[in-house]
Structure formats: C-alpha cells, structure tokens
XYZ file of C-alpha atoms in Angstrom:
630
model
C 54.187 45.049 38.397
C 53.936 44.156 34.639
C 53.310 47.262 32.454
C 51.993 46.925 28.998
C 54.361 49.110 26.379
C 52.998 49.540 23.005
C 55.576 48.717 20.403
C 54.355 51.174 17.718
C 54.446 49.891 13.809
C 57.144 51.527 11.915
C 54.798 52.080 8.694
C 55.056 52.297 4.972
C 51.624 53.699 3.622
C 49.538 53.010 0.151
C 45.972 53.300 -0.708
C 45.234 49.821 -2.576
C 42.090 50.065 -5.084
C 39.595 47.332 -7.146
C 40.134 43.744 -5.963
C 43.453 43.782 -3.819
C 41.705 46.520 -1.728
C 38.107 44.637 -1.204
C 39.856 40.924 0.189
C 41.387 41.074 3.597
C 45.425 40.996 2.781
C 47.172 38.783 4.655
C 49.705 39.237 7.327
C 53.323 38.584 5.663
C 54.948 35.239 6.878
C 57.155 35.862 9.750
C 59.943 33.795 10.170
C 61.955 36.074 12.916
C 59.131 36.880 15.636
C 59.834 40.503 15.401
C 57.877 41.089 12.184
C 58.898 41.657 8.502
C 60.934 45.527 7.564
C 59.491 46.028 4.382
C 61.440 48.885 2.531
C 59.269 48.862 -0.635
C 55.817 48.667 -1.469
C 54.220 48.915 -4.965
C 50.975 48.110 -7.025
C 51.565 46.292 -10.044
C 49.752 47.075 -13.294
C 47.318 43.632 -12.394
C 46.663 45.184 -8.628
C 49.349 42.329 -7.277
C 51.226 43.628 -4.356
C 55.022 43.797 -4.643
C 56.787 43.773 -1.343
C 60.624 44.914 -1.001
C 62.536 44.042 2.634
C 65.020 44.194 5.045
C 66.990 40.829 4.574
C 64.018 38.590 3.373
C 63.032 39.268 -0.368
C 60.297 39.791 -2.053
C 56.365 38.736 -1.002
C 54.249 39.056 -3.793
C 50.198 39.113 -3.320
C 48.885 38.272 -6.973
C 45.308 39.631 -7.026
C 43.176 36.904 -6.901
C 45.691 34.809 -4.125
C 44.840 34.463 -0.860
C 48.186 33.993 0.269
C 51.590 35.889 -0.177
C 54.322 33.711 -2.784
C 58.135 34.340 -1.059
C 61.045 35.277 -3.736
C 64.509 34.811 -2.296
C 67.748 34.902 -3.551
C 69.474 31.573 -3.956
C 73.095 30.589 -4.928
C 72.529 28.195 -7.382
C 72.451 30.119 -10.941
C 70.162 27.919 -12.292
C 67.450 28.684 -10.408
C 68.040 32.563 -11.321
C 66.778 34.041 -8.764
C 67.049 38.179 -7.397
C 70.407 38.686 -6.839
C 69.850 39.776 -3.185
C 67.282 39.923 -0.453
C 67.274 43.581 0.803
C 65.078 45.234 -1.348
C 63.995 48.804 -1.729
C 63.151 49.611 -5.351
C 60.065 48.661 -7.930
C 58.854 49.457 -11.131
C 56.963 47.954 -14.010
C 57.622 48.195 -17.576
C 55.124 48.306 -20.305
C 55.130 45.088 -21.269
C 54.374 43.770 -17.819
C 58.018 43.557 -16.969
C 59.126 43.811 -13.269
C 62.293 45.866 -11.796
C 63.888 45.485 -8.536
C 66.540 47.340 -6.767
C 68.585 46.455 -4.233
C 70.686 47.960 -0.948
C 74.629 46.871 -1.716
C 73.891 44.090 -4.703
C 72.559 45.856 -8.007
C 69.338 45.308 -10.213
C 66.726 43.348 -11.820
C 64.418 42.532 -14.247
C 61.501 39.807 -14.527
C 59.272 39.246 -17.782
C 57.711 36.269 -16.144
C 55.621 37.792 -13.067
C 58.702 37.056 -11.261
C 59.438 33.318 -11.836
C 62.945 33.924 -13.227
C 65.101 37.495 -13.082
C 67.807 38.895 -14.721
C 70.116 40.686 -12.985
C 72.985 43.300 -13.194
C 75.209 42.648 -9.932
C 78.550 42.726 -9.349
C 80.178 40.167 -11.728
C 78.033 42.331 -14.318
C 78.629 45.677 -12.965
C 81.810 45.526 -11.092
C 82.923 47.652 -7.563
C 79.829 50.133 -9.011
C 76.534 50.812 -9.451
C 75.483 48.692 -6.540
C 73.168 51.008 -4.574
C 69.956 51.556 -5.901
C 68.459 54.808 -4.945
C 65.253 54.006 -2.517
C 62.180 53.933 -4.770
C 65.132 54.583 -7.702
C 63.645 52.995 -10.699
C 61.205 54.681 -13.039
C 59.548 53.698 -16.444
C 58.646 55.719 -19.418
C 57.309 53.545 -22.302
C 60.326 51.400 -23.055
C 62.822 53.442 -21.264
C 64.073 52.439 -17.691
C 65.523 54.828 -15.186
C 68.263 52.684 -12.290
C 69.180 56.115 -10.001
C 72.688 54.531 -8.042
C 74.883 56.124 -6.164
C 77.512 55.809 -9.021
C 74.483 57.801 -11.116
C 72.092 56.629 -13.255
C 71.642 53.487 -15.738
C 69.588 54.250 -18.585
C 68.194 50.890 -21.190
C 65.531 51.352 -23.805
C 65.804 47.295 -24.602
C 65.367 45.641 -20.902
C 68.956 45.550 -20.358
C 70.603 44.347 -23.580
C 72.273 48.002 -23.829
C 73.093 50.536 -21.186
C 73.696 53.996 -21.210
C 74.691 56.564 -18.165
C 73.980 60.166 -16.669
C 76.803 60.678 -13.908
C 79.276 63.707 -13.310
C 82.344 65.122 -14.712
C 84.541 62.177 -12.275
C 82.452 59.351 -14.068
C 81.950 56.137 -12.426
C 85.146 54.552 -13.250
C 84.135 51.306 -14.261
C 81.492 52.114 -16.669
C 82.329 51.547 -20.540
C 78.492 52.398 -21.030
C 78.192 55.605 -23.326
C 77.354 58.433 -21.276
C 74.173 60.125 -22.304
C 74.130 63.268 -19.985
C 75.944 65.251 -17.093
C 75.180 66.332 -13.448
C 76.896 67.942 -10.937
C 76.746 65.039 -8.680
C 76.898 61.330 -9.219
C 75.322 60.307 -5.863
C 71.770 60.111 -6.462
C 69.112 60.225 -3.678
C 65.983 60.616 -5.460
C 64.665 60.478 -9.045
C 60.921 61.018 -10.411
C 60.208 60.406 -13.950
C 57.741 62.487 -14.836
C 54.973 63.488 -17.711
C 57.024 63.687 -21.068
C 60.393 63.423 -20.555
C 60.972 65.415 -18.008
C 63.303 64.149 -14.952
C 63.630 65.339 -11.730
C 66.422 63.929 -9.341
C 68.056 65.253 -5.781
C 71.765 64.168 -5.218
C 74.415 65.645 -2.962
C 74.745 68.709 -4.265
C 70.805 69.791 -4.568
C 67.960 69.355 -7.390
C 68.445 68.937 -10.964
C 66.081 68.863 -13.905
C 65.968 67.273 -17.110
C 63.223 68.286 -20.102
C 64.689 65.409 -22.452
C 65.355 62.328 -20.669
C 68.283 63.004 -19.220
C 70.651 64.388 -21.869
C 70.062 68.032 -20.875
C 70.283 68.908 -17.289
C 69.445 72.499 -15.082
C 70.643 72.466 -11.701
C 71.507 75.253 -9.136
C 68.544 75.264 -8.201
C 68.129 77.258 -4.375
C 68.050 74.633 -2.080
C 64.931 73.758 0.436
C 65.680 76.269 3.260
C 66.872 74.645 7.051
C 65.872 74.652 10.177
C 69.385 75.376 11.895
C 72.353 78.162 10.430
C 74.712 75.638 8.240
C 72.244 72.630 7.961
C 72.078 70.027 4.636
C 68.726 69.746 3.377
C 68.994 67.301 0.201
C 65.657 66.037 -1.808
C 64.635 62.494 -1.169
C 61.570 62.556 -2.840
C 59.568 64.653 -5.521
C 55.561 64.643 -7.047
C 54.085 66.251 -9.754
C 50.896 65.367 -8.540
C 47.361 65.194 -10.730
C 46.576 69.137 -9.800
C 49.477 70.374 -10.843
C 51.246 70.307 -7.509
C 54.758 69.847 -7.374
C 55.990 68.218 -4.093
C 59.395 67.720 -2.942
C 60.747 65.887 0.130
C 63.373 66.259 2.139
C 65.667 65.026 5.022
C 63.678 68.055 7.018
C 60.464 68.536 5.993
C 57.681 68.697 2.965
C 57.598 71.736 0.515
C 56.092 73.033 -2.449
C 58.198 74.568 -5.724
C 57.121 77.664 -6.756
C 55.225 77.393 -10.126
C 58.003 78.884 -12.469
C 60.390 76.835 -9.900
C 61.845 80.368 -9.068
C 61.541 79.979 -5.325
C 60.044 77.591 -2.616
C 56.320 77.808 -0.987
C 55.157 78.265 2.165
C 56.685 74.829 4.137
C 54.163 72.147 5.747
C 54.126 71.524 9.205
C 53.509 68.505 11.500
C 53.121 68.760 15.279
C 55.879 67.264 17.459
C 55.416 63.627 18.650
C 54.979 62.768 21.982
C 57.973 61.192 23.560
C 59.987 63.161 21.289
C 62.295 65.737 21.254
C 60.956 68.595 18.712
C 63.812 70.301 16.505
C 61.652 72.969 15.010
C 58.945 71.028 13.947
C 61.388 69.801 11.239
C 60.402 65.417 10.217
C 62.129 63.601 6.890
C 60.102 62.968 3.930
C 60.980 59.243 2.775
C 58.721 59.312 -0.272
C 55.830 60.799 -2.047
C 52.811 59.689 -3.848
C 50.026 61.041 -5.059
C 47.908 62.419 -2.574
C 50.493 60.990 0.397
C 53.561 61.506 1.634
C 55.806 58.757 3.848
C 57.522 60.754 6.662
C 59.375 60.219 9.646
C 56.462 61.217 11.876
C 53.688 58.760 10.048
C 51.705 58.843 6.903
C 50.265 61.855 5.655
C 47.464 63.525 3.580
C 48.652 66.441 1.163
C 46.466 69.245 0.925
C 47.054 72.457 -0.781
C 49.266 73.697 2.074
C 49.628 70.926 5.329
C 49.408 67.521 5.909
C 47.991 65.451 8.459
C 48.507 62.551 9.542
C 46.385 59.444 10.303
C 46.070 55.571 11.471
C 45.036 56.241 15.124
C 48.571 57.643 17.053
C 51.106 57.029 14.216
C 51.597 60.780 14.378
C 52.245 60.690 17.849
C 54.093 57.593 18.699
C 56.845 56.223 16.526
C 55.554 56.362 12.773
C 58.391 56.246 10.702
C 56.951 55.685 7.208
C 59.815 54.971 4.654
C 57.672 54.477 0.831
C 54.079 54.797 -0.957
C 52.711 54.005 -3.952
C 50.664 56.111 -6.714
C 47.226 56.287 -6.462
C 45.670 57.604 -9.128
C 42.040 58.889 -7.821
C 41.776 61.844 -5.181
C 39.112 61.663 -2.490
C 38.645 65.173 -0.899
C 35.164 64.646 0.892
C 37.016 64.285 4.407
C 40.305 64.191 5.674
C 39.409 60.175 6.693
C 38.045 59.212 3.561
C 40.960 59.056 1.175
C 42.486 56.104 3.794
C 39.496 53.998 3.613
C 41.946 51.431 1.781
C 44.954 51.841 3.202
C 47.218 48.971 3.977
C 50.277 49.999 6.761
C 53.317 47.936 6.321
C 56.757 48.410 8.129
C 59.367 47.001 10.044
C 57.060 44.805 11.713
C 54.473 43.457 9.026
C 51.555 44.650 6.908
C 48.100 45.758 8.618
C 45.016 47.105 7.073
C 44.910 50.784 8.553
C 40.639 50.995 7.854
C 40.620 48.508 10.541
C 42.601 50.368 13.148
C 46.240 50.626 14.501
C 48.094 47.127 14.832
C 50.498 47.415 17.897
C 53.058 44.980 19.083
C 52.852 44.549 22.967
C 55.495 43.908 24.932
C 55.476 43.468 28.796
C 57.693 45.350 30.318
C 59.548 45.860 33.750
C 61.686 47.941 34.361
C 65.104 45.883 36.154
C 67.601 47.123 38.695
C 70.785 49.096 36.231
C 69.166 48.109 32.845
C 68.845 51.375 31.553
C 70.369 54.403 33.175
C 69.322 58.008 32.411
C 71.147 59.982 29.640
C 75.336 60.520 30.068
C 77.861 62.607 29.085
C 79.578 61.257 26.064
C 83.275 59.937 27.110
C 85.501 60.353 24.335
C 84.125 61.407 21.219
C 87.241 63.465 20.859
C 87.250 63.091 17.261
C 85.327 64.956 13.963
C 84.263 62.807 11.513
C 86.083 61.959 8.308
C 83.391 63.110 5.639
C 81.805 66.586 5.518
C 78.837 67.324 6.613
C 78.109 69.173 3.253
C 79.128 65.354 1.544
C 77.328 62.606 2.560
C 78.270 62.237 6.420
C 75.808 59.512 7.516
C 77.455 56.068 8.508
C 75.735 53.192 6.364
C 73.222 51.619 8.953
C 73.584 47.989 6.885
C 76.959 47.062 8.084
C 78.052 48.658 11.458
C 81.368 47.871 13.583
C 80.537 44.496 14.766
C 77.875 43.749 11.768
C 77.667 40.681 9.702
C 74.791 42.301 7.597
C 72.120 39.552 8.898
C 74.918 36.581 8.759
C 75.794 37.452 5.367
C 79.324 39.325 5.374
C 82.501 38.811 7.893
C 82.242 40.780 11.295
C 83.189 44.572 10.652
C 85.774 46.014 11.800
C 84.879 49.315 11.274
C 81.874 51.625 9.597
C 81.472 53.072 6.395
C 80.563 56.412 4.680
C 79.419 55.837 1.253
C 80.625 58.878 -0.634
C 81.285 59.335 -4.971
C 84.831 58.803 -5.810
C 86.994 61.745 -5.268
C 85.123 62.904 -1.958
C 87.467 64.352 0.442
C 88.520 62.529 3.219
C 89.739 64.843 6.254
C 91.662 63.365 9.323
C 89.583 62.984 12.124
C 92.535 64.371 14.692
C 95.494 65.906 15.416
C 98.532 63.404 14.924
C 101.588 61.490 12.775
C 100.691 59.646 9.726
C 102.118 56.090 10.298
C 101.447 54.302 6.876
C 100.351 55.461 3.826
C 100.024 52.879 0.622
C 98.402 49.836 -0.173
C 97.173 47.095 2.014
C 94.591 44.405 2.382
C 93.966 43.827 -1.415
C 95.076 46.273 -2.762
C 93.324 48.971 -0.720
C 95.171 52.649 -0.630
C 95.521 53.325 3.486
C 96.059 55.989 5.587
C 96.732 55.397 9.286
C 97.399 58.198 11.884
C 98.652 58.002 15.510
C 96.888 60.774 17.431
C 97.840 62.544 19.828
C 96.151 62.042 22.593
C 96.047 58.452 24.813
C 93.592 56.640 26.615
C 94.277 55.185 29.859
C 98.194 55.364 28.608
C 96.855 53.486 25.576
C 97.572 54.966 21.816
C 95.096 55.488 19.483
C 94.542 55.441 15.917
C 92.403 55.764 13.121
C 92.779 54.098 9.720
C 91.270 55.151 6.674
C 90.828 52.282 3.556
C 89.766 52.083 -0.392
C 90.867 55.662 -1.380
C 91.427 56.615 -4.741
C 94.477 58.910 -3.602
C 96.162 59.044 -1.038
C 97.488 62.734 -0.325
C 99.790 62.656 2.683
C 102.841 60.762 3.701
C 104.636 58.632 6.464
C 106.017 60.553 9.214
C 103.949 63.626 8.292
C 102.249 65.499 10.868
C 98.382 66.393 10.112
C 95.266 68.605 11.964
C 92.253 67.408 12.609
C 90.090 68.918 8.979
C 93.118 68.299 7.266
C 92.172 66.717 3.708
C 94.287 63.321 3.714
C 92.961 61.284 1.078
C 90.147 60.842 -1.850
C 87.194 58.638 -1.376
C 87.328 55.405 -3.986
C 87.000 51.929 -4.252
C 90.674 49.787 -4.008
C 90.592 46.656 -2.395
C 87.951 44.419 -1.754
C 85.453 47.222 -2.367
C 81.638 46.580 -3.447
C 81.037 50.538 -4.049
C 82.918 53.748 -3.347
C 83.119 54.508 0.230
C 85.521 55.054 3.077
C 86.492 52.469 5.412
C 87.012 53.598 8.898
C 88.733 51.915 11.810
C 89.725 53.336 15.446
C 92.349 51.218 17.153
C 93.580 51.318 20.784
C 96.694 49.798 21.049
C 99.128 49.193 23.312
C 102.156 49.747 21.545
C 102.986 52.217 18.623
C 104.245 49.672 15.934
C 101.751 50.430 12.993
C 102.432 46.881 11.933
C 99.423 45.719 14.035
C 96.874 48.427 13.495
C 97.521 47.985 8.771
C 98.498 44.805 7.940
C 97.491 43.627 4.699
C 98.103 39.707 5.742
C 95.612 40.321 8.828
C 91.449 40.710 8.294
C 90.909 40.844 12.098
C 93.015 43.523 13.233
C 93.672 42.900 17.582
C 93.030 46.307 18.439
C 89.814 47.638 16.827
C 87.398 49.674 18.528
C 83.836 51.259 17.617
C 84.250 54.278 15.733
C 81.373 55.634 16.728
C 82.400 55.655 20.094
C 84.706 57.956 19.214
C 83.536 60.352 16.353
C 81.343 62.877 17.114
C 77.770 62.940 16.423
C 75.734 64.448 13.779
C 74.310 67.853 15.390
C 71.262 67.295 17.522
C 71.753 63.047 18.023
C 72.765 60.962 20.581
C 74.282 57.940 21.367
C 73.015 54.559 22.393
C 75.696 51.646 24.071
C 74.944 48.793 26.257
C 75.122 45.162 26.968
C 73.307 41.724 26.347
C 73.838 38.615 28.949
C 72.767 35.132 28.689
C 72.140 33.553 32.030
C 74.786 32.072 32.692
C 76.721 35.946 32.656
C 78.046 35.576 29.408
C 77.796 38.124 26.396
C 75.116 36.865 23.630
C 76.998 37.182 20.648
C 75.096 38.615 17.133
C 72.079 39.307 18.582
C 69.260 41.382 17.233
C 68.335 44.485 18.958
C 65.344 46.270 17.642
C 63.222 49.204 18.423
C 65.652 52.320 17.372
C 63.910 54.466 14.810
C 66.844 56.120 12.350
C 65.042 57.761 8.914
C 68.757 58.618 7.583
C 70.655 57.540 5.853
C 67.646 56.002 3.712
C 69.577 54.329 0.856
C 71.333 51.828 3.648
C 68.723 51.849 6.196
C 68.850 51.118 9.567
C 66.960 47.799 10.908
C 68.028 46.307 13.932
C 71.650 46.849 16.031
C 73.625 42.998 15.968
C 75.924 42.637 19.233
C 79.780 42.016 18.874
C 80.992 38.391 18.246
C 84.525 37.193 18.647
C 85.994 39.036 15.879
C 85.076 42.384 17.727
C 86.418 43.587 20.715
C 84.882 46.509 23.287
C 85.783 49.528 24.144
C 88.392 49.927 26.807
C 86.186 52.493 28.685
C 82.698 51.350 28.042
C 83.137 47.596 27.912
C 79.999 47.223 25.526
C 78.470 44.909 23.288
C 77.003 47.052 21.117
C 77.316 50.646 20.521
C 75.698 52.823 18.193
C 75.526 56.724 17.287
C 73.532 59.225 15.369
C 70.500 58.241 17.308
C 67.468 60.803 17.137
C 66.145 62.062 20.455
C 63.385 60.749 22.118
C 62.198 57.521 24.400
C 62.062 54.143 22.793
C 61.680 50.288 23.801
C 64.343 47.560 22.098
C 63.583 44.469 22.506
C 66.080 41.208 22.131
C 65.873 37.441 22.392
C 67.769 35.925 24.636
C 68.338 31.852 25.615
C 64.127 31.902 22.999
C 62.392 34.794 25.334
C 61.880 38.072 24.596
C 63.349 40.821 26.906
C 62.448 44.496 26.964
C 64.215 48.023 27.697
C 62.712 51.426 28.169
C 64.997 53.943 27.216
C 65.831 57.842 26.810
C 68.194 59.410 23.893
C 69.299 62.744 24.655
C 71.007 65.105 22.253
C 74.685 65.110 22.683
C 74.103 61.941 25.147
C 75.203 58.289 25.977
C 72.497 56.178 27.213
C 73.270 53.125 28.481
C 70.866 49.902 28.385
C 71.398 46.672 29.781
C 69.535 42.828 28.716
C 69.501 40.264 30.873
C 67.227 37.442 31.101
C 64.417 37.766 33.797
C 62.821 34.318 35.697
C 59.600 33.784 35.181
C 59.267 35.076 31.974
C-alpha cells in the first residue's frame, strides 16, 4: 500500500514589504527536480530579491519583474561573472552597490545591479580568505565588512584598498595593513551595528568593537550549555529597533544583559516531533529584526520566547538557515507580523501567507532497505581537531565528494581550522612518514595499532604548517602531532584527513606524492567518532541491473552545523573511492542529528524513497533500489 510522506521544506524566512510583497513571487527555476537550497536571502535597497544557493548562483527578482533573472559563474573572463555558484552572503553599499560571498571561492562586488562583478578569489587572494562567514558582509556608509575564516577584510573604496582585523598568527598571505586584533581569526558571525560599533563570534567566543574594528573587548562569558563541557559559539547577533540585543547560537537564542555583564533568561522552543529532544536546545542560523532562522523553523522574537509559525515547520523538519531586516514591527498578534512572509530553502521559495508548501513523496517501505538503528563497528578512533577548535567536518566536500561535479573525488574529509590549530593523532601507533608530499603538502602518517580483519590501518594527516613528530616515533591517541596550515594544493587552512586499510605495511602506498588516488582509502568517518549526541548514516544505491549508481544525490538529511560549509545532499562513491572493508557502502556519513527522516534519490530518471531512524551513538543503514511500477 502506497503511503503519502510529507517531505517538509527546509526554510529560510523574511518578511518582504511595498511592491515585492503585494505580486505573487515566483517559484525559482528548478533545473534538478529536488528544488533549489538557497543559503541567502536579502532585500535590496529597490525591494529586488537577492537569492544566494547551494551550487546554482544567484536568482534575482527585480521589483517590477515577473520572473526571476539567473547569475552564474562562467569561465570565460570576459563575461565577468561571480566567481562561484555557492552563495551565502549579501549586502548593499550606499551607492547601490551589491556584495556577494561565497562557500570555498572568495568575494564580490557589482555596481551594475549585477550585470558585471568584481571579484577577490583566489588568483587575487591566494590559499586565504576564501570562506565567507554566512550572512558575513556588512555596510556602513562607504565601509565594507568581508568576515572569513582567515578574519576580516575591511575597504572604504569598493575594493581598490584592503585592510584586515585577524589575530596575533595573521593570515599568512595577507600584505594588507592590519587595522585591529582578535583573539581568533576564524570568524562565525559579524553584525555591524549603529555607529561603529561591531559585534562578531569566532572560535574562541564574542568580541566587540566601539570603532570599527581597531579596538576590540573580548572575554566576554560565553552563552551557557546544555551538557558539562559543551561549545556554544555565536552565529548570529541583533540589536534590534527596541533596544534588544539578540545573540544566536549553535544551541539556542539568548538575550545580553543590558551592561553586557551577564546573559538573560534563555528562549525556549518545544521539541519536534520525530525528533530526539537534547534539552530543548535548537541552533540559531541568523537573526533579523523581529525573527530569528533556527534549526527548528522560523520564529517570532518577543521580549522573552519565540514561536514559531508556517503551519508544522516547528514540528516537522524546519531548518531555517538566514533572514533579512525588516524594519517595521507588527505586535497586534502573534500571526500578523508573517502576513508577508516568503519561505525559501533547500527545496524552493513559497509564500508562507498562503500556507505550508510540502514535497510529497510516495513511499513504501521495501524488504532490507532500511534497518533499525546499529551499533557503530569501528569508530575506534577520536577525532583529530578539538572539540573546543572547530571539530565539525566541512559538509561541501565529503570522502567520495566531487562538490556537485566541480572538484576530483575526495579522498578524505576536512576540518577547516586557523593556521596553527593543533592537530592530535587520532590513535595509538608508529609514525611512518613525516615531510612533504603531494605538492608540497607537510604529512603525517601513522600505523595504528590495531588491525582489521588482519588488515593495517592508517591515518594520514595533510597541509600542516608544522609538523611536530618524527618517523619511527611512537604516539597516543590526543597526542599533538602537527599544526593546522595550508601547504600543498590548499584553497584555505584546514586539515586533510585520510584512513587507509591496507594490506601491507609499506607507507609507500598509503603517502605518495606521485599518486592523487591513493588504493587503500577508506571513509573517515567510518572510523572517527562522532560528535556527542549524533549518529551515523551508511548505505547503498543500485541500479537495476545490481550495479552501484555512482555520484548520486541523496537528499533529505537535515545537518544545521557546520553552517559556513553547509550540508546539502550526500553524493555516492565513484571509481576513485573505494568501501569500507566491513560495511561495503556507497555512501557513508556521520555527525547526523537524531531523529526520523526520508532521502530520496534518482535512480535509472525515477525517484526512490527511504524512511529512516538516526539514533545517538548509532549506524543506520538504508538501502535504494529501483522498484517496478514506479
């Protein structure tokens, strides 16, 4: 029997006014079938709609159009174009100019409505600079604010000169002068607010700035956690219109004390259904005035609690990732001040007034597809970066990712981490290689100790600044063996990490700087432990003639974290990639939050579905196959 599932929108939330808000806005071309991620949504100083996405550019909805106009990035430099098509940052200058940010590929500017663009990428900027905080560009007359995780790009003449705000390590490829000092280059979050006062979150908590970023105060007592020992960085501030100030986090919404002395009571949202409930706690992707994006749907602020709205957003899957200023407060009803509001996520753009677009999907459940919640096999490993750093693995290019088609298949994941992070061996074992390989990059590779199946394994560790152990020496899991950097054929700092199971113990074929497809490389996240309270998803995807579909899409997963590479779809192994020994999968991938979803695939043009349950601590395993009939 066919059951109907309800796909629920992902959803980014703003409240449109004038003429934008009174036409009906159109749907945004899809060209995939499973809808359009937008990561960015803004009102330009005309009322045109800016659109930033997943993969796909830039949609713009001028105010009197009827239809959206499509800005893409193209390889021909004549036709100067955005430098890249995964965009997550907008802002407007005061002479009607238009910024853009990117995920992995820099920054832009437009002084034509967005005919022609000038950008700062990596032939301007180098292995830097290249990820633009989400929502990470603010205006203040003439000035322009770029928050990166290399720190922050300041210009008072659209570009022509830069200046910088980073920490005491510096970005080591700027020659730009540096203007100010924080403790912490990795930026998450940055509001520019009345004056010249800046407010940003980073790695190591909140900082403030009363002069534009020359004078900083930070030590600021962080948001308090939900759990003993837990990381709860800033991801978004407002200093709303009645003197509110707002700031939100990976676990929840809060309000600063007025002389910023101490935090207010925290807001609440009730747990979703389907959902496993970690103390109430939900992420805060962004803030607006009046709104707040969350993890658990769009929300109303009031003086102290939110609520959320658009039929069950709250309590289905209504992961809401950006809004936009709104600069009138309605406070008649709790329904009134989302008369206007337009929903967009990972599948499109809807008009919430109107009701709640779903996706439906028939389902039926099939015979092994998707088994019930597993013990995890052999995560025997901790991971590399601290948990008190920035632990999450970037969601844009997994082991067995080609980023949407656009990058070689990886053979590994990263962590995205300032230069000079520590990077701690992820077991107990030898150091086999230390020194440089592919292109320069400084390696570590350890043998562990322990075997699979009679198998050894490895890890490897690339790009480091420093390498601080040895061949031959013997290290503990924890131990510290390198510093995070960017050698090699590096786009930013991060760490590179590889498992390998190998049948032999000659290190020659687990680093060799000659190879790019090493023969024994597994999925790391098979093997690393995952972040406290996640699971893990793994499965397969068959064509019908029994043979693996190679790069396919999987959607459906909801990850909030880590926002500034966010998480889309999962892309199956092709050639280049090779399975786990034990689980034989196609795709594998960790750090899932709790709770049920449905993922969906194409396979041989038809759409198959999957029901399935993520348990903390847990492997659940899903299967696709085609069905007949359908």
């Amino acid at each position: 029997m066919k059951k109907a599932i309800r796909y629920q929108l992902s959803a980014i939330s703003v409240l449109l006014g004038g003429s934008v808000a009174a036409q009906q806005v159109p749907a945004l071309p899809d060209s995939t079938g499973w809808g359009v991620h937008v990561l960015a949504l803004a009102r330009g100083p005309d009322s045109s709609i800016w659109v930033g996405t997943y993969g796909q550019g830039i949609f713009v909805l001028r105010a009197t159009a009827s239809a959206w106009e499509h800005i893409v990035h193209s390889n021909d430099s004549a036709a100067h174009s955005i430098s890249w098509d995964f965009v997550h940052a907008f802002a407007f200058g005061s002479q009607g100019e238009v910024w853009y940010g990117t995920v992995g590929n820099g920054w832009g500017v437009s002084a034509d409505g967005g005919k022609t663009w000038k950008n700062w990428e990596y032939r301007q900027l180098g292995p830097e600079w290249q990820y633009v905080a989400p929502n990470g560009i603010g205006t203040n007359g003439d000035t322009v604010y770029i928050a990166t995780a290399d720190g922050i790009k300041v210009t008072w003449d659209d570009g022509a000169t830069w200046s910088v705000i980073t920490d005491s390590a510096g970005a080591a490829t700027t020659h730009d002068a540096v203007i100010g000092r924080i403790q912490n280059q990795y930026v998450l979050a940055l509001n520019v607010g009345r004056g010249s006062n800046l407010w940003i979150g980073n790695l190591r908590g909140i900082a403030h700035s009363p002069d534009g970023g020359r004078m900083w105060h930070e030590g600021f007592a962080p948001p308090p956690c939900d759990t003993r020992g837990c990381v709860n960085r800033a991801r978004a501030f407002l200093d709303d219109s009645r003197g509110r100030f707002w700031i939100g986090t990976e676990a929840g919404l809060f309000r600063f004390a007025r002389q910023f002395d101490g935090w207010a009571t925290r807001d609440t949202v009730p747990c979703r259904t389907g959902r496993e409930c970690h103390g109430g706690a939900f992420a805060v992707l962004a803030l607006a005035e009046a709104y707040a994006a969350t993890s658990s749907g769009p929300m109303w602020l009031q003086d102290f609690g939110t609520h959320a709205v658009c039929g069950d957003i709250r309590a289905d899957n209504g992961l809401t990732t950006a809004v936009t200023k709104h600069d009138s407060l309605a406070r008649d009803s709790i329904q009134q001040p989302w008369r206007d509001l337009i929903v967009v996520g990972p599948r499109g753009l809807f008009n919430c007034f109107f009701g709640e677009d779903v996706f439906e999907a028939d389902f039926r459940p099939a015979l092994g597809t998707a088994t019930g919640p597993s013990a995890l096999r052999h995560t025997w490993f901790q991971r590399p970066i601290a948990l008190a750093d920035q632990p999450y693995i970037d969601q844009t290019y997994r082991f067995g990712s080609t980023m949407g088609g656009n990058f070689q298949p990886h053979q590994g994941v990263e962590f995205n981490n300032p230069d000079g992070t520590p990077v701690h061996a992820i077991g107990d074992g030898v150091v086999v290689y230390s020194g440089p390989a592919e292109a320069g990059a400084n390696t570590v590779a350890i043998r562990h100790d322990r075997r699979l199946h009679g198998q050894y394994v490895f890890s490897a560790y690339y790009h480091n600044a420093r390498l601080l152990v040895a061949a031959g020496q013997r290290v503990k899991a924890g131990d510290v063996i390198a510093l995070v950097g960017n050698t090699g054929r590096a786009t930013n700092d991060h760490l590179h990490l590889e498992v390998h199971v190998a049948p032999t113990t000659d290190s020659s074929k687990i680093v060799d700087a000659a190879v790019r497809y090493p023969p024994f490389t597994t999925n790391p996240e098979l093997w690393i432990e995952p972040l406290p309270g996640m699971g893990l998803v793994a499965g397969q995807v068959w064509d019908s003639r029994g043979q693996p579909v190679a790069q396919a899409r999987i959607y459906g997963l909801v990850k909030p974290e880590p926002q500034e590479t966010p998480f889309s779809y999962i892309e199956t192994y092709g050639p280049r990639n090779h399975s786990d020994p034990v689980y034989r999968e196609h795709f594998a991938i960790g750090d899932v939050p709790p709770g049920q979803y449905v993922l969906g695939v194409e396979i041989e043009g038809r759409k198959v579905f999957r029901r399935i349950d993520v348990k903390p601590g847990k492997t659940t395993w899903v299967e696709f196959r085609p069905e007949a009939g359908r």
